[in-house]
Short mmCIF file of C-alpha atoms and ligand atoms in Angstrom, two decimals:
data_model
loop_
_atom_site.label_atom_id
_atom_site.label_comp_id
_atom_site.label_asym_id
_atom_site.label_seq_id
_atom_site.Cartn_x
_atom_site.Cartn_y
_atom_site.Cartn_z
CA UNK A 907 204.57 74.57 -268.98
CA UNK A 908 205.89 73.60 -265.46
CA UNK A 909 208.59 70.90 -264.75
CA UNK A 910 207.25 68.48 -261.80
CA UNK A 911 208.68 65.77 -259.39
CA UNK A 912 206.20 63.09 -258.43
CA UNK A 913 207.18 61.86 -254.93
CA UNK A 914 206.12 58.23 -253.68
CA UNK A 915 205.18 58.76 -249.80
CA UNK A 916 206.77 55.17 -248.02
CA UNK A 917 209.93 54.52 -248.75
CA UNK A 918 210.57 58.03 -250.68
CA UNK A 919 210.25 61.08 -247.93
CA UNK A 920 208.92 59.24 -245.08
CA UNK A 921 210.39 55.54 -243.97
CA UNK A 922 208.02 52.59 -245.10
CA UNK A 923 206.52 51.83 -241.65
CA UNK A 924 203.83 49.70 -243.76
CA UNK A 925 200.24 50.83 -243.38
CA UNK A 926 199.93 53.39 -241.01
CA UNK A 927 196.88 55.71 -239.81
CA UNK A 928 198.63 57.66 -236.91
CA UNK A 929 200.95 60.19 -237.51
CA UNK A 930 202.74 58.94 -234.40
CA UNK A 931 204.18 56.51 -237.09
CA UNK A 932 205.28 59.06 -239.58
CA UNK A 933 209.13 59.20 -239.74
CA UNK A 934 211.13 61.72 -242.48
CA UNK A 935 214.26 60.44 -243.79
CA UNK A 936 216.55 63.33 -242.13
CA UNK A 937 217.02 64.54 -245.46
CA UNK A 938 213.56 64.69 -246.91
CA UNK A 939 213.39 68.64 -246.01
CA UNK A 940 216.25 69.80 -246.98
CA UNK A 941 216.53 68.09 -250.55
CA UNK A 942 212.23 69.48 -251.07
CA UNK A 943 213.37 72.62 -250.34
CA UNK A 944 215.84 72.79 -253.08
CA UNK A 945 213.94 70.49 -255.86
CA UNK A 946 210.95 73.06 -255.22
CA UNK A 947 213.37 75.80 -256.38
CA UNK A 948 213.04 74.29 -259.94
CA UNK A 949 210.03 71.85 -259.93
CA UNK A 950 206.31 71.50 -258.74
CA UNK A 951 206.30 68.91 -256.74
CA UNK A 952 203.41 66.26 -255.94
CA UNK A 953 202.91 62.83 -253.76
CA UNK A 954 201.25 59.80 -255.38
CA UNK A 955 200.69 57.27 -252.84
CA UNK A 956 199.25 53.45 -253.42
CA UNK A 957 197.53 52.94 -249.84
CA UNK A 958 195.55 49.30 -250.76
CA UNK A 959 195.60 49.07 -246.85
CA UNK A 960 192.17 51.01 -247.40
CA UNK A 961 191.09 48.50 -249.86
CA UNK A 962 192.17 45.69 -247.74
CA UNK A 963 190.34 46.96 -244.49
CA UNK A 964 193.79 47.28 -242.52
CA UNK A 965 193.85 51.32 -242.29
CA UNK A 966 190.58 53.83 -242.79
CA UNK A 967 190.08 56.12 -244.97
CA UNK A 968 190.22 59.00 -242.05
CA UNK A 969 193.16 57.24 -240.40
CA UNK A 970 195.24 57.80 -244.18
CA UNK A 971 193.58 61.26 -244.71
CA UNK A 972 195.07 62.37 -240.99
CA UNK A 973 198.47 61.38 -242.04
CA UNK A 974 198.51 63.27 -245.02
CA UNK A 975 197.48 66.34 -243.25
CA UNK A 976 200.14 65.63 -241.34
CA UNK A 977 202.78 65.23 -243.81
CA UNK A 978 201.57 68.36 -245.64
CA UNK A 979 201.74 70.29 -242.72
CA UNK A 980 205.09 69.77 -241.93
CA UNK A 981 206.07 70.41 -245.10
CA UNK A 982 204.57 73.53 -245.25
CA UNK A 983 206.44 74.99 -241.80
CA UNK A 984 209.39 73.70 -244.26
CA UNK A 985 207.83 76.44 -246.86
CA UNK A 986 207.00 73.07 -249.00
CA UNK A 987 203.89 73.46 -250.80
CA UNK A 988 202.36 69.83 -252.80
CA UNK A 989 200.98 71.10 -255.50
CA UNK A 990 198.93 68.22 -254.67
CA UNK A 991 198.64 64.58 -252.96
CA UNK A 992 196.76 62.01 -254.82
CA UNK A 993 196.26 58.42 -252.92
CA UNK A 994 194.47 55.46 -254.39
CA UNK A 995 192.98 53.75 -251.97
CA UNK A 996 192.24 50.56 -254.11
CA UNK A 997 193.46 47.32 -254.29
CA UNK A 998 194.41 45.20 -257.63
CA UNK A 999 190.55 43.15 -257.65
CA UNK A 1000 189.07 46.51 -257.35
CA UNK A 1001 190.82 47.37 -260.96
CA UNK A 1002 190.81 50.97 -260.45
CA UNK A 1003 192.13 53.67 -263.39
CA UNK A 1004 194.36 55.37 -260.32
CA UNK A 1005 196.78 52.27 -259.10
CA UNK A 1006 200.16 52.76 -259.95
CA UNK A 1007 201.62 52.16 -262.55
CA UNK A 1008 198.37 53.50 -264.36
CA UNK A 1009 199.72 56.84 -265.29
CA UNK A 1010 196.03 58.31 -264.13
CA UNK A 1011 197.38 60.49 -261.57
CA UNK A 1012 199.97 62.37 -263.70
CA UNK A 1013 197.71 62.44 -266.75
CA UNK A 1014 195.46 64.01 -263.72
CA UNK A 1015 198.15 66.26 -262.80
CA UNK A 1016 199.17 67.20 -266.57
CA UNK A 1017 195.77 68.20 -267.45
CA UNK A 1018 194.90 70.05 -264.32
CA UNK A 1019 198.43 72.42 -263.67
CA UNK A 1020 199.74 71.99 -267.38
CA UNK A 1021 202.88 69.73 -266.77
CA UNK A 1022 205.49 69.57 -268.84
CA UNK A 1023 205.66 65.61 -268.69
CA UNK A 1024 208.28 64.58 -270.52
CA UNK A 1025 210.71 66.85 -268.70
CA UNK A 1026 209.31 65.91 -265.38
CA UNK A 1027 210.78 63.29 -263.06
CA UNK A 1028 209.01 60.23 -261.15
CA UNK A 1029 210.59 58.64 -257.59
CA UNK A 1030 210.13 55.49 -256.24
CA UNK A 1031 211.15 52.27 -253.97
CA UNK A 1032 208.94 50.20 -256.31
CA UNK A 1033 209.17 49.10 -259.94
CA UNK A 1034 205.82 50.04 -260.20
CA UNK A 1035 207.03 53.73 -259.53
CA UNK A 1036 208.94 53.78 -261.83
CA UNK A 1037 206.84 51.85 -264.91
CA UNK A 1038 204.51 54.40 -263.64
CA UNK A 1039 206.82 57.41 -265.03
CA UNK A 1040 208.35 55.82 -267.99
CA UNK A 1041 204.99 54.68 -269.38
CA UNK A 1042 203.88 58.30 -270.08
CA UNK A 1043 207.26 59.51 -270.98
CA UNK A 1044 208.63 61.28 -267.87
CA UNK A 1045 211.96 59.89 -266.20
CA UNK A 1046 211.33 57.18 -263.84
CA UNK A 1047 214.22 56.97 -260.88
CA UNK A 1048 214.24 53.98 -258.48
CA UNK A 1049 215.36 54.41 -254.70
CA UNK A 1050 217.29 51.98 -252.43
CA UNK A 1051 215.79 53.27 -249.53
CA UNK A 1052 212.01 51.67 -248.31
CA UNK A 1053 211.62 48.53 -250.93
CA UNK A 1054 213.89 49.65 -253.12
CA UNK A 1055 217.05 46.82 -252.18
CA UNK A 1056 214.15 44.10 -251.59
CA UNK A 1057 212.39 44.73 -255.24
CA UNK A 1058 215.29 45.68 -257.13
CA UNK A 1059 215.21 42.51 -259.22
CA UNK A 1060 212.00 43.19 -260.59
CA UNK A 1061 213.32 46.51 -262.18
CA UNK A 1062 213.24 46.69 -266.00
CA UNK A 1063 214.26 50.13 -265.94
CA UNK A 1064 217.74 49.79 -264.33
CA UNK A 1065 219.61 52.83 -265.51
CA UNK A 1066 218.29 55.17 -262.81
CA UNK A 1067 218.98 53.92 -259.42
CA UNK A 1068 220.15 55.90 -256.61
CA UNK A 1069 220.70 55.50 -252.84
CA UNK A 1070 218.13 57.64 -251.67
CA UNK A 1071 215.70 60.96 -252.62
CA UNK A 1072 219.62 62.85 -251.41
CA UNK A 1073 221.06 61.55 -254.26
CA UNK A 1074 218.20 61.49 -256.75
CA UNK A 1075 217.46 65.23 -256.10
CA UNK A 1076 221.20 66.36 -256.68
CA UNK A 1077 221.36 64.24 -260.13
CA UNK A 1078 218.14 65.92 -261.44
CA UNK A 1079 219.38 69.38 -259.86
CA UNK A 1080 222.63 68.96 -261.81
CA UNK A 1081 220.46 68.62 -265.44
CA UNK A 1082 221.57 65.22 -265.69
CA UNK A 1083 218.92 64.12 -267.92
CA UNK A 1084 218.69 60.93 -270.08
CA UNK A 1085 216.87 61.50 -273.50
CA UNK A 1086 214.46 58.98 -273.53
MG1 MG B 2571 206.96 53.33 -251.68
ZN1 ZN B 2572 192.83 53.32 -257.44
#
């Protein structure tokens, strides 16, 4: 079984510019490369991304599907590979199974590339990030950067807070884990 780090996409490895379509508007935190590079050393590593900007009719479908390609591509001149990038497009009326923090996507992921779950790690600027980790027994970490310092009083997990994906990457790398 494989170890894996589930990335959020705004506010995690690319600056929460709200809801964008043009890739004009993508902006990596300067240290989004370098930390991938080593956390893909140890861990798959995946992107699940809430984009109810679809669901709202603010962004298209096409618009959010060009900025992934984007993203993906220039992780890959990085040598980052996504094992792979799931979005839910959806917003709460539509009451999808793949909204964060419905643990679809890493049930999804689990299944599909044989996970090891409970040893794998979950980032995010949202509490919902992080319920979304914890709630299928993976570690949930909560950001600062994006909406991390405007949400963090909605956090019921508040053990696991760092800075940034810098800091968050160095803590797993080190084997800090907590046991539950
Ligand atoms: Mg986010
Ligand atoms: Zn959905």
């Amino acid at each position: 079984m494989k170890k894996a780090v589930f990335l959020d996409r705004d506010g995690v490895i690319i600056e929460d510019s709200g809801y964008i379509e043009n890739i004009e508007d993508v902006k990596f935190f300067p240290f989004t490369m370098e930390v991938l590079k080593k956390l893909k050393e140890h861990y798959e590593l995946f992107i699940v991304t809430n984009q109810s900007g679809i669901g709202r009719g603010l962004i298209t479908e096409e618009g959010v599907e060009r900025v992934h390609a984007y993203i993906l591509d220039e992780l890959r001149k990085n040598d980052i590979h996504i094992k792979e990038l799931y979005c839910c497009p959806h917003i709460n009326e539509d009451k999808c199974i793949c909204k964060k923090p419905n643990p679809y996507f890493l049930l999804e992921a689990e299944k599909k590339y044989n996970i090891d779950i409970k040893n794998s790690f979950v980032i995010g600027d949202h509490p919902s990030d992080v319920e979304f980790g914890f709630s299928v027994g993976a570690t949930g970490i909560y950001v600062l950067t994006g909406h991390g310092e405007k949400h963090l009083s909605e956090l019921k997990h508040r053990e696991l807070i760092f800075d940034s994906l810098k800091e968050t990457a160095e803590w797993i790398l080190e084997g800090n884990k907590t046991e539950n």
